[in-house]
């Protein structure tokens, strides 16, 4: 009779490294505890995203944001339409359009625009920055001189010139800003890659025969993720303001598009004495969104930058 | 040092040439020129008329000939004639640049006056309520767009003080009070945003220098705390701050378009934004190239100031 095999496995740890969902949740909990303000700002960003989705699907906007109601011009906050069928939570503008619906639709536009510009400029900018630093040489030299030259002009000045010449409009504004936003991530990522490139693990990967693509995307890229995440938050904040500025100057989104910048410059400026809410509401919307993104970005930076830990 | 200076000045030439091609090419790549911009308003001119106008302005020539004409003029000190304003580009710049310089320098001064004490205090008293207050205000400052701040000033200036932004330019020597009323709100609006950026940077760099060995040495040899903070920590924190300030000078000269528009200040930013939709190529090119030149010079000055701030930095 043979004895039963021992059931105790020796040397196997009972501790499991948290993975997937629980690890993410743990990270969020830690972040919320340590950087409460940043966490609240992050929640606010999520809230804006939800509002934008609600506006896009029309679930949250009570009325059509561009529908004109001639009888309901410039109604104050919380008033009913003349025929008594509609409740205007934040009143109406000079065309009798529901300000509440317009603000929400504006959130959607602002968010789509800034995320789109950021995704485009970050992916192109960081890829170019990565290649520029990794390969060096003539490619790097020429690219950096081009970036130097473009950066001698303020972003807003160049954007205004380009959009105005191309003919005002939201899509032209989008592509101009998307292209003009490339140099910043390019610079920052290049700087980070320059230092990562000298690390021993890069050399060991190369000497194991890894291809350039593999080294760049599997070894270098993950190690410059921290500055990239922070850059994304700043890029979103800057783009929201720049889009609104373009609209304010009359070269971005055109009326009746419910862009926050258009609302502020159009009815906001015309009726600033009698109906200041028409300027104040979109202004507060822009400011609070940018404030939340900046606060969240700062907290992320403190969390991800090892030098800032413990502060 | 001299050799460094000469080398830097020589290196500016290719950048200026590239940027002159860039601004020139950009405008030519876009659809439409001055004549088409005018035609949109005044319909009915016949084709022969249009051709004659084009020829008078030299717009019928190939682009490269137009480019060499323009740059040839630049070398001789002739920046061309503004189509829209109907006067030499240099004259328009001479009229509007002082306004922009004044607005820019006052706002940078305001920015520095607010940001230095608050930034230093925020770093020295790290993680106290003063630090949190300073940081929150500075994030708020960079989050409120210029034009919203300008709108707030206009709304509440009228409501509370009966103040309206003067609609016409007020000259400093003819009407000093009207001049101040026009400039100070604009300068304050620009300065508030600049101070917010400075404050964050001063705090971050101060936090690093304050922990440096030389600061401990300064304390150990019994220096007064104020001398330790300002002579040792702050001076060494200045290098990134000066870099940012240099950057801000160009931004305020060219980038104050929004505030100039909102508060009716007739600076260069205003002239620029009015010239663009008119396809006033000579004026747009002139202002853009001037901005490039100013940026290059300021970058040089910033680099030179490094060796003054940190004597270890030597150029040779």
XYZ file of C-alpha atoms in Angstrom:
627
model
C 0.000 0.000 0.000
C 1.451 3.262 -0.933
C 1.119 6.191 1.352
C -0.892 9.204 0.305
C 0.988 12.027 -1.255
C 1.606 14.971 1.084
C -1.050 17.632 0.631
C 0.934 20.557 1.989
C 2.836 22.420 -0.658
C 5.939 23.896 0.766
C 7.321 27.253 -0.355
C 4.194 28.565 -1.998
C 3.159 31.990 -0.750
C -0.432 32.530 0.283
C -0.100 36.262 -0.451
C -1.492 37.262 -3.810
C -0.266 40.398 -5.535
C -3.434 42.414 -6.136
C -4.277 42.492 -9.803
C -6.871 44.029 -12.070
C -9.944 45.479 -10.462
C -8.909 45.259 -6.813
C -5.553 46.867 -7.537
C -7.222 49.773 -9.335
C -9.710 50.211 -6.498
C -6.887 50.173 -3.960
C -5.068 52.871 -5.909
C -8.177 55.031 -6.066
C -8.794 54.611 -2.328
C -5.242 55.600 -1.548
C -5.517 58.626 -3.839
C -8.826 59.709 -2.280
C -7.408 59.458 1.232
C -4.180 61.284 0.549
C -5.268 63.913 -1.979
C -8.854 64.619 -1.048
C -9.151 67.875 -2.994
C -7.667 66.343 -6.111
C -10.021 63.380 -5.740
C -13.051 65.670 -5.463
C -11.824 67.548 -8.549
C -11.520 64.212 -10.326
C -15.096 63.332 -9.363
C -16.178 66.682 -10.770
C -14.433 65.813 -14.049
C -16.366 62.535 -14.132
C -19.527 64.543 -13.489
C -18.781 66.774 -16.491
C -18.247 63.694 -18.645
C -21.642 62.356 -17.531
C -23.285 65.707 -18.271
C -21.701 65.683 -21.724
C -22.951 62.165 -22.407
C -26.388 63.193 -21.156
C -26.363 66.193 -23.480
C -25.145 64.149 -26.416
C -27.939 61.616 -26.039
C -30.500 64.304 -25.185
C -31.461 62.533 -21.940
C -30.437 65.408 -19.691
C -31.125 68.464 -21.822
C -34.787 69.371 -21.161
C -35.240 71.192 -24.490
C -33.543 71.574 -27.846
C -30.598 73.928 -27.136
C -31.009 75.740 -30.460
C -34.820 75.946 -30.545
C -35.940 79.583 -30.720
C -39.062 80.646 -28.784
C -39.933 84.190 -29.801
C -42.402 84.705 -26.960
C -39.976 83.657 -24.213
C -37.143 86.150 -24.727
C -34.795 86.896 -21.771
C -36.890 85.174 -19.113
C -35.339 85.112 -15.624
C -34.111 82.025 -13.777
C -36.743 79.414 -12.946
C -39.599 80.886 -14.947
C -42.221 79.151 -17.060
C -42.666 79.800 -20.746
C -45.489 82.117 -21.740
C -47.729 79.204 -22.782
C -46.901 77.488 -19.491
C -45.566 74.245 -20.952
C -41.844 74.641 -20.383
C -39.843 75.340 -17.213
C -36.627 77.272 -17.875
C -34.344 76.332 -14.968
C -31.761 78.990 -15.799
C -33.956 81.290 -17.841
C -33.684 82.028 -21.550
C -31.458 84.150 -23.779
C -32.409 86.874 -26.231
C -33.822 84.326 -28.697
C -35.847 82.528 -26.045
C -33.493 79.523 -26.049
C -33.204 77.485 -22.870
C -29.902 78.495 -21.175
C -29.750 75.287 -19.101
C -29.892 73.081 -22.189
C -27.357 75.278 -23.944
C -24.925 75.080 -21.033
C -25.086 71.279 -21.026
C -24.671 71.085 -24.768
C -21.713 73.442 -24.333
C -20.144 70.957 -21.907
C -20.425 68.273 -24.568
C -18.821 70.473 -27.205
C -16.052 71.647 -24.900
C -15.273 68.104 -23.784
C -15.346 66.528 -27.253
C -13.159 69.321 -28.572
C -10.562 69.255 -25.808
C -10.333 65.459 -25.613
C -10.116 65.174 -29.385
C -7.353 67.786 -29.627
C -5.503 66.210 -26.719
C -5.673 62.659 -28.057
C -4.456 63.784 -31.474
C -1.642 66.039 -30.300
C -0.518 63.728 -27.502
C -0.301 60.639 -29.683
C 1.566 62.369 -32.510
C 3.633 64.580 -30.206
C 4.759 61.835 -27.876
C 5.513 59.389 -30.706
C 7.644 62.013 -32.438
C 9.273 62.957 -29.128
C 9.998 59.300 -28.411
C 11.554 58.743 -31.820
C 13.410 62.042 -31.731
C 15.099 61.214 -28.438
C 15.614 57.504 -29.136
C 17.202 57.803 -32.549
C 18.838 61.213 -32.077
C 21.045 62.394 -34.909
C 19.883 64.486 -37.836
C 16.199 63.608 -37.399
C 16.290 64.917 -33.840
C 18.230 68.042 -34.795
C 15.895 69.084 -37.599
C 12.729 68.279 -35.666
C 13.897 70.269 -32.665
C 14.768 73.316 -34.806
C 11.277 73.190 -36.330
C 9.717 72.991 -32.875
C 11.926 75.870 -31.690
C 10.798 78.002 -34.575
C 7.093 77.262 -34.142
C 7.333 77.940 -30.425
C 8.646 81.456 -31.006
C 5.056 82.511 -31.656
C 2.400 82.475 -28.926
C -0.103 79.620 -29.425
C -3.181 81.838 -29.368
C -1.771 84.337 -31.889
C -0.883 81.598 -34.335
C -4.203 79.832 -33.812
C -6.199 83.013 -34.353
C -4.281 83.777 -37.541
C -4.683 80.279 -38.966
C -8.349 79.814 -38.119
C -9.294 83.289 -39.299
C -7.537 82.743 -42.616
C -8.956 79.246 -43.113
C -12.384 80.677 -42.415
C -13.927 80.575 -38.955
C -15.544 77.382 -37.752
C -15.329 74.779 -35.055
C -13.711 72.063 -37.194
C -11.034 74.352 -38.561
C -10.356 75.471 -35.008
C -10.108 71.831 -34.007
C -7.473 70.880 -36.564
C -5.443 74.064 -36.082
C -5.285 73.537 -32.332
C -4.611 69.826 -32.737
C -1.552 70.545 -34.899
C -0.330 73.515 -32.871
C -0.529 71.490 -29.632
C 1.979 68.906 -30.870
C 5.250 70.683 -29.868
C 4.566 70.702 -26.139
C 4.230 66.928 -25.559
C 6.999 66.418 -28.120
C 9.382 68.501 -26.014
C 8.475 67.051 -22.653
C 8.441 63.412 -23.770
C 11.729 63.886 -25.608
C 13.290 65.212 -22.403
C 12.041 62.273 -20.351
C 13.099 59.717 -22.955
C 16.602 61.188 -23.108
C 17.162 60.220 -19.490
C 15.357 56.861 -19.678
C 17.407 55.901 -22.753
C 20.569 55.839 -20.640
C 19.149 53.313 -18.161
C 20.721 49.881 -17.926
C 17.503 47.994 -18.636
C 17.335 49.620 -22.049
C 20.862 48.494 -22.813
C 20.062 44.969 -21.620
C 16.946 44.829 -23.781
C 18.969 45.979 -26.761
C 21.743 43.498 -26.138
C 19.156 40.698 -25.939
C 18.416 41.597 -29.536
C 15.108 43.415 -29.116
C 14.094 45.470 -32.123
C 13.969 49.249 -31.897
C 10.172 49.210 -31.967
C 10.046 46.722 -29.135
C 12.478 48.696 -26.990
C 10.686 51.983 -27.683
C 7.164 50.817 -27.006
C 7.708 48.049 -24.429
C 10.586 49.447 -22.408
C 10.874 53.216 -22.899
C 7.226 54.205 -23.224
C 5.961 52.673 -19.963
C 8.689 54.544 -18.126
C 7.618 57.957 -19.394
C 3.930 57.346 -18.638
C 3.914 59.573 -15.527
C 4.819 62.851 -17.265
C 2.455 61.893 -20.075
C -0.564 61.517 -17.804
C 0.170 64.897 -16.250
C 0.612 66.474 -19.680
C -2.778 65.150 -20.740
C -4.537 66.933 -17.898
C -2.810 70.241 -18.658
C -3.465 69.857 -22.374
C -7.187 69.372 -21.741
C -7.291 72.468 -19.514
C -5.393 74.642 -21.995
C -7.528 73.460 -24.913
C -10.801 74.254 -23.144
C -9.613 77.819 -22.564
C -8.163 78.231 -26.062
C -11.322 76.942 -27.749
C -13.393 79.372 -25.688
C -10.962 82.193 -26.529
C -11.214 81.454 -30.240
C -15.005 81.489 -30.013
C -14.849 84.681 -27.962
C -12.759 86.318 -30.701
C -15.316 85.185 -33.243
C -13.128 82.721 -35.161
C -14.061 79.480 -33.394
C -17.528 78.009 -33.094
C -20.153 80.149 -34.780
C -23.595 81.049 -33.426
C -26.039 79.414 -32.901
C -23.677 76.599 -31.817
C -24.015 76.418 -28.034
C -20.288 76.829 -27.267
C -19.491 78.442 -23.910
C -17.239 80.984 -25.613
C -19.961 81.896 -28.125
C -22.532 82.257 -25.332
C -20.213 84.541 -23.372
C -19.339 86.806 -26.263
C -22.728 86.922 -27.978
C -25.689 87.376 -25.681
C -23.382 87.638 -22.657
C -21.788 90.872 -23.820
C -24.863 92.367 -25.409
C -26.981 92.062 -22.259
C -24.329 92.307 -19.555
C -26.146 95.105 -17.769
C -29.684 93.780 -17.758
C -28.999 90.032 -17.795
C -25.485 89.398 -16.444
C -26.301 85.696 -15.927
C -25.982 85.188 -19.686
C -22.266 85.979 -19.364
C -21.705 84.673 -15.836
C -23.092 81.153 -16.326
C -20.929 80.097 -19.296
C -17.962 81.869 -17.698
C -18.386 79.903 -14.479
C -18.849 76.735 -16.490
C -15.515 77.230 -18.289
C -13.697 78.265 -15.118
C -15.008 75.418 -12.982
C -14.192 72.818 -15.617
C -10.642 74.109 -16.070
C -10.226 74.467 -12.305
C -11.290 70.865 -11.721
C -9.007 69.524 -14.449
C -6.060 71.540 -13.122
C -6.653 70.472 -9.506
C -6.907 66.851 -10.573
C -3.792 67.180 -12.726
C -1.816 68.688 -9.860
C -2.862 65.915 -7.509
C -1.929 63.300 -10.127
C 1.461 64.910 -10.595
C 2.121 64.885 -6.842
C 1.054 61.243 -6.738
C 3.101 60.093 -9.723
C 6.243 62.198 -9.243
C 8.441 60.323 -6.763
C 10.084 63.578 -5.673
C 6.748 64.999 -4.585
C 5.688 61.968 -2.527
C 5.148 62.733 1.116
C 4.366 66.370 0.464
C 31.383 85.933 -23.457
C 31.683 88.246 -26.438
C 32.231 85.317 -28.752
C 29.198 83.573 -27.276
C 27.089 86.672 -27.836
C 28.194 87.018 -31.459
C 27.569 83.327 -32.115
C 24.082 83.538 -30.662
C 23.271 86.625 -32.730
C 24.490 84.906 -35.900
C 22.372 81.826 -35.119
C 19.290 84.033 -35.025
C 19.591 84.747 -38.735
C 18.622 81.277 -39.998
C 15.698 81.115 -37.554
C 14.466 84.492 -38.772
C 14.795 83.392 -42.395
C 12.930 80.141 -41.747
C 10.202 81.947 -39.858
C 9.872 84.604 -42.543
C 9.324 81.784 -45.069
C 6.929 80.087 -42.663
C 4.724 83.143 -42.076
C 4.869 84.103 -45.734
C 4.080 80.604 -46.974
C 1.306 80.130 -44.443
C -0.530 83.183 -45.707
C -0.080 82.179 -49.345
C -1.305 78.642 -48.738
C -4.586 79.911 -47.403
C -7.463 80.516 -49.777
C -8.143 84.104 -50.756
C -6.195 87.339 -50.652
C -6.881 90.984 -49.846
C -8.830 91.554 -53.051
C -11.171 88.604 -52.468
C -11.680 89.743 -48.857
C -12.728 93.158 -50.166
C -14.871 91.665 -52.932
C -16.941 89.842 -50.325
C -18.086 93.245 -49.119
C -18.174 95.319 -52.312
C -19.709 93.141 -55.008
C -19.972 94.221 -58.606
C -16.418 95.127 -59.587
C -15.618 93.626 -62.976
C -12.831 91.150 -63.646
C -10.598 93.751 -65.336
C -10.811 95.984 -62.281
C -9.875 93.089 -59.995
C -6.915 92.193 -62.208
C -5.715 95.790 -62.140
C -5.897 95.954 -58.315
C -4.031 92.669 -58.023
C -1.304 94.046 -60.291
C -1.035 97.266 -58.290
C -0.477 95.325 -55.064
C 1.903 92.899 -56.770
C -0.367 89.964 -55.911
C -0.342 88.722 -59.518
C 3.358 87.823 -59.309
C 4.545 84.288 -58.434
C 4.857 83.701 -54.694
C 8.660 83.474 -54.683
C 8.996 86.870 -56.357
C 6.610 88.352 -53.816
C 8.698 86.763 -51.064
C 11.971 88.204 -52.319
C 10.362 91.616 -52.780
C 9.145 91.518 -49.213
C 12.405 90.325 -47.663
C 14.422 92.673 -49.877
C 12.334 95.520 -48.506
C 12.832 94.276 -44.929
C 16.608 94.492 -45.288
C 16.307 98.066 -46.516
C 14.016 98.958 -43.618
C 10.864 99.003 -45.714
C 8.320 96.607 -44.236
C 5.808 97.220 -46.974
C 2.496 98.986 -47.077
C -0.510 97.791 -45.076
C -3.358 97.235 -47.536
C -6.135 97.757 -45.070
C -4.774 100.634 -42.969
C -3.316 102.238 -46.099
C -0.084 103.271 -44.390
C 3.380 101.735 -43.972
C 3.504 98.619 -41.776
C 6.285 100.174 -39.703
C 4.046 103.134 -38.951
C 1.232 100.878 -37.718
C 3.716 98.989 -35.548
C 5.214 102.222 -34.218
C 1.738 103.391 -33.282
C 0.547 100.210 -31.574
C 3.723 98.657 -30.139
C 4.205 101.235 -27.318
C 0.652 100.514 -26.126
C 1.341 96.788 -26.067
C 4.711 97.296 -24.375
C 3.141 99.479 -21.703
C 0.323 97.036 -21.089
C 2.763 94.115 -21.076
C 5.253 95.676 -18.685
C 2.620 96.867 -16.201
C 0.955 93.460 -16.177
C 4.253 91.614 -15.724
C 5.123 94.004 -12.889
C 1.756 93.308 -11.249
C 2.323 89.591 -11.789
C 5.746 89.689 -10.100
C 4.548 91.870 -7.242
C 1.823 89.391 -6.368
C 3.607 86.134 -7.107
C 6.975 86.607 -5.375
C 5.728 87.186 -1.812
C 2.913 84.650 -2.095
C 5.075 82.012 -3.788
C 7.916 82.377 -1.255
C 5.513 82.347 1.688
C 3.744 79.309 0.287
C 7.050 77.402 0.110
C 8.413 78.564 3.472
C 5.153 77.739 5.252
C 4.597 74.529 3.307
C 1.444 72.559 4.211
C -0.031 75.285 6.395
C -3.302 77.080 5.655
C -1.319 79.891 3.982
C 0.193 77.400 1.555
C -3.176 75.842 0.735
C -4.783 79.264 0.291
C -1.985 80.478 -1.985
C -2.065 77.320 -4.083
C -5.833 77.294 -4.451
C -5.849 80.946 -5.500
C -3.112 80.305 -8.029
C -4.914 77.339 -9.591
C -8.030 79.498 -9.676
C -5.994 82.234 -11.358
C -4.872 80.010 -14.224
C -8.355 78.501 -14.554
C -10.320 81.701 -15.131
C -9.887 82.696 -18.781
C -8.756 86.276 -19.442
C -11.875 87.177 -21.324
C -14.155 86.000 -18.521
C -12.191 88.060 -16.012
C -12.503 91.018 -18.395
C -16.262 90.414 -18.654
C -16.519 90.294 -14.855
C -14.612 93.585 -14.600
C -16.941 95.160 -17.162
C -20.142 93.855 -15.506
C -19.232 94.676 -11.926
C -17.284 97.820 -12.784
C -20.490 99.215 -14.226
C -22.720 97.863 -11.453
C -20.728 98.823 -8.415
C -18.602 101.779 -9.514
C -20.378 103.122 -12.566
C -17.168 102.454 -14.526
C -17.189 101.678 -18.210
C -14.103 100.862 -20.225
C -13.211 103.927 -22.347
C -14.065 103.138 -25.949
C -11.381 105.364 -27.462
C -7.647 105.296 -26.758
C -6.710 107.666 -23.945
C -3.256 109.244 -24.242
C -1.005 109.234 -21.196
C -0.026 112.916 -21.339
C -3.347 114.352 -22.427
C -5.560 112.513 -19.987
C -3.535 110.622 -17.374
C -6.580 109.536 -15.356
C -8.503 108.265 -18.367
C -5.323 106.517 -19.462
C -4.951 104.795 -16.113
C -8.627 103.801 -16.144
C -8.110 102.139 -19.489
C -4.800 100.431 -18.749
C -4.940 99.376 -15.124
C -7.946 97.017 -15.376
C -6.452 95.396 -18.474
C -3.019 95.122 -16.856
C -4.540 93.696 -13.702
C -6.462 91.047 -15.655
C -3.334 89.955 -17.510
C -1.198 90.236 -14.377
C -3.523 88.011 -12.364
C -3.046 85.088 -14.748
C 0.715 85.672 -14.993
C 1.082 85.823 -11.211
C -0.734 82.511 -10.870
C 1.762 80.773 -13.167
C 4.733 82.432 -11.439
C 3.459 81.585 -8.002
C 3.287 77.859 -8.741
C 6.761 77.828 -10.230
C 8.312 79.906 -7.431
C 6.789 77.602 -4.840
C 8.035 74.423 -6.501
C 11.590 75.643 -7.064
C 11.763 77.250 -3.618
C 10.759 73.930 -2.056
C 13.825 72.399 -3.689
C 16.357 75.143 -2.898
C 15.145 75.492 0.679
C 16.324 71.939 1.327
C 19.713 72.486 -0.317
C 22.958 72.126 1.603
C 23.999 75.738 1.071
C 20.819 76.910 2.779
C 21.617 74.734 5.792
C 25.135 76.182 5.778
C 23.749 79.708 5.654
C 21.514 78.988 8.628
C 24.350 77.294 10.500
C 26.578 80.315 10.201
C 23.876 82.325 11.938
C 22.429 84.400 9.129
C 19.094 86.053 9.674
C 16.193 83.970 8.353
C 15.195 86.686 5.877
C 18.732 86.733 4.457
C 18.729 82.936 4.209
C 15.431 82.926 2.361
C 16.003 85.805 -0.016
C 19.779 85.848 -0.587
C 20.348 82.104 -0.700
C 17.164 80.156 -1.369
C 15.217 82.642 -3.489
C 18.105 83.761 -5.678
C 18.840 80.185 -6.607
C 15.181 79.524 -7.305
C 15.111 82.347 -9.820
C 16.496 80.613 -12.916
C 13.312 78.786 -13.963
C 11.287 81.828 -12.912
C 13.280 84.130 -15.199
C 12.778 81.629 -18.021
C 9.028 81.761 -17.478
C 9.092 85.578 -17.259
C 10.860 85.786 -20.606
C 8.216 83.546 -22.089
C 5.496 85.739 -20.600
C 6.892 88.913 -22.184
C 6.229 87.601 -25.694
C 2.877 86.232 -24.628
C 1.746 89.593 -23.275
C 3.037 91.566 -26.262
C 1.354 89.372 -28.860
C -1.078 87.291 -26.915
C -3.027 89.986 -25.144
C -5.388 90.003 -28.136
C -8.320 88.852 -26.052
C -8.008 91.481 -23.352
C -7.221 94.241 -25.843
C -10.370 93.319 -27.702
C -12.522 93.113 -24.579
C -11.373 96.410 -23.072
C -10.811 98.430 -26.266
C -7.058 98.839 -25.897
C -5.529 99.585 -29.284
C -2.352 97.579 -29.026
C -0.528 95.406 -31.503
C -2.683 92.391 -30.674
C -5.741 94.339 -31.741
C -4.091 95.511 -34.956
C -3.151 91.900 -35.673
C -6.572 90.408 -35.144
C -8.149 93.123 -37.275
C -5.641 92.567 -40.081
C -6.054 88.778 -40.346
C -9.635 88.570 -41.682
C -8.808 91.369 -44.152
C -5.944 89.253 -45.569
C -3.691 92.253 -44.945
C -0.595 90.143 -45.640
C 2.148 92.771 -45.145
C 0.845 93.774 -41.718
C 0.248 90.190 -40.534
C 3.700 89.116 -41.742
C 5.325 92.169 -40.193
C 3.769 91.641 -36.764
C 4.490 87.900 -36.747
C 8.114 88.441 -37.732
C 8.520 91.170 -35.132
C 7.197 88.774 -32.483
C 9.685 86.121 -33.604
C 12.524 88.654 -33.388
C 11.455 89.815 -29.927
C 11.201 86.212 -28.720
C 14.693 85.386 -29.978
C 16.183 88.485 -28.316
C 14.389 87.775 -25.046
C 15.559 84.155 -25.092
C 19.100 85.469 -25.444
C 18.667 87.940 -22.583
C 17.203 85.171 -20.426
C 20.199 82.935 -21.146
C 22.593 85.780 -20.345
C 20.813 86.482 -17.064
C 21.536 82.897 -15.943
C 25.214 83.646 -15.488
C 24.350 86.701 -13.416
C 21.942 84.731 -11.219
C 24.205 81.726 -10.883
C 27.895 82.647 -11.236
C 28.733 78.974 -11.833
C 27.154 79.329 -15.276
C 29.726 80.736 -17.681
C 29.413 81.234 -21.397
C 32.482 81.077 -23.548
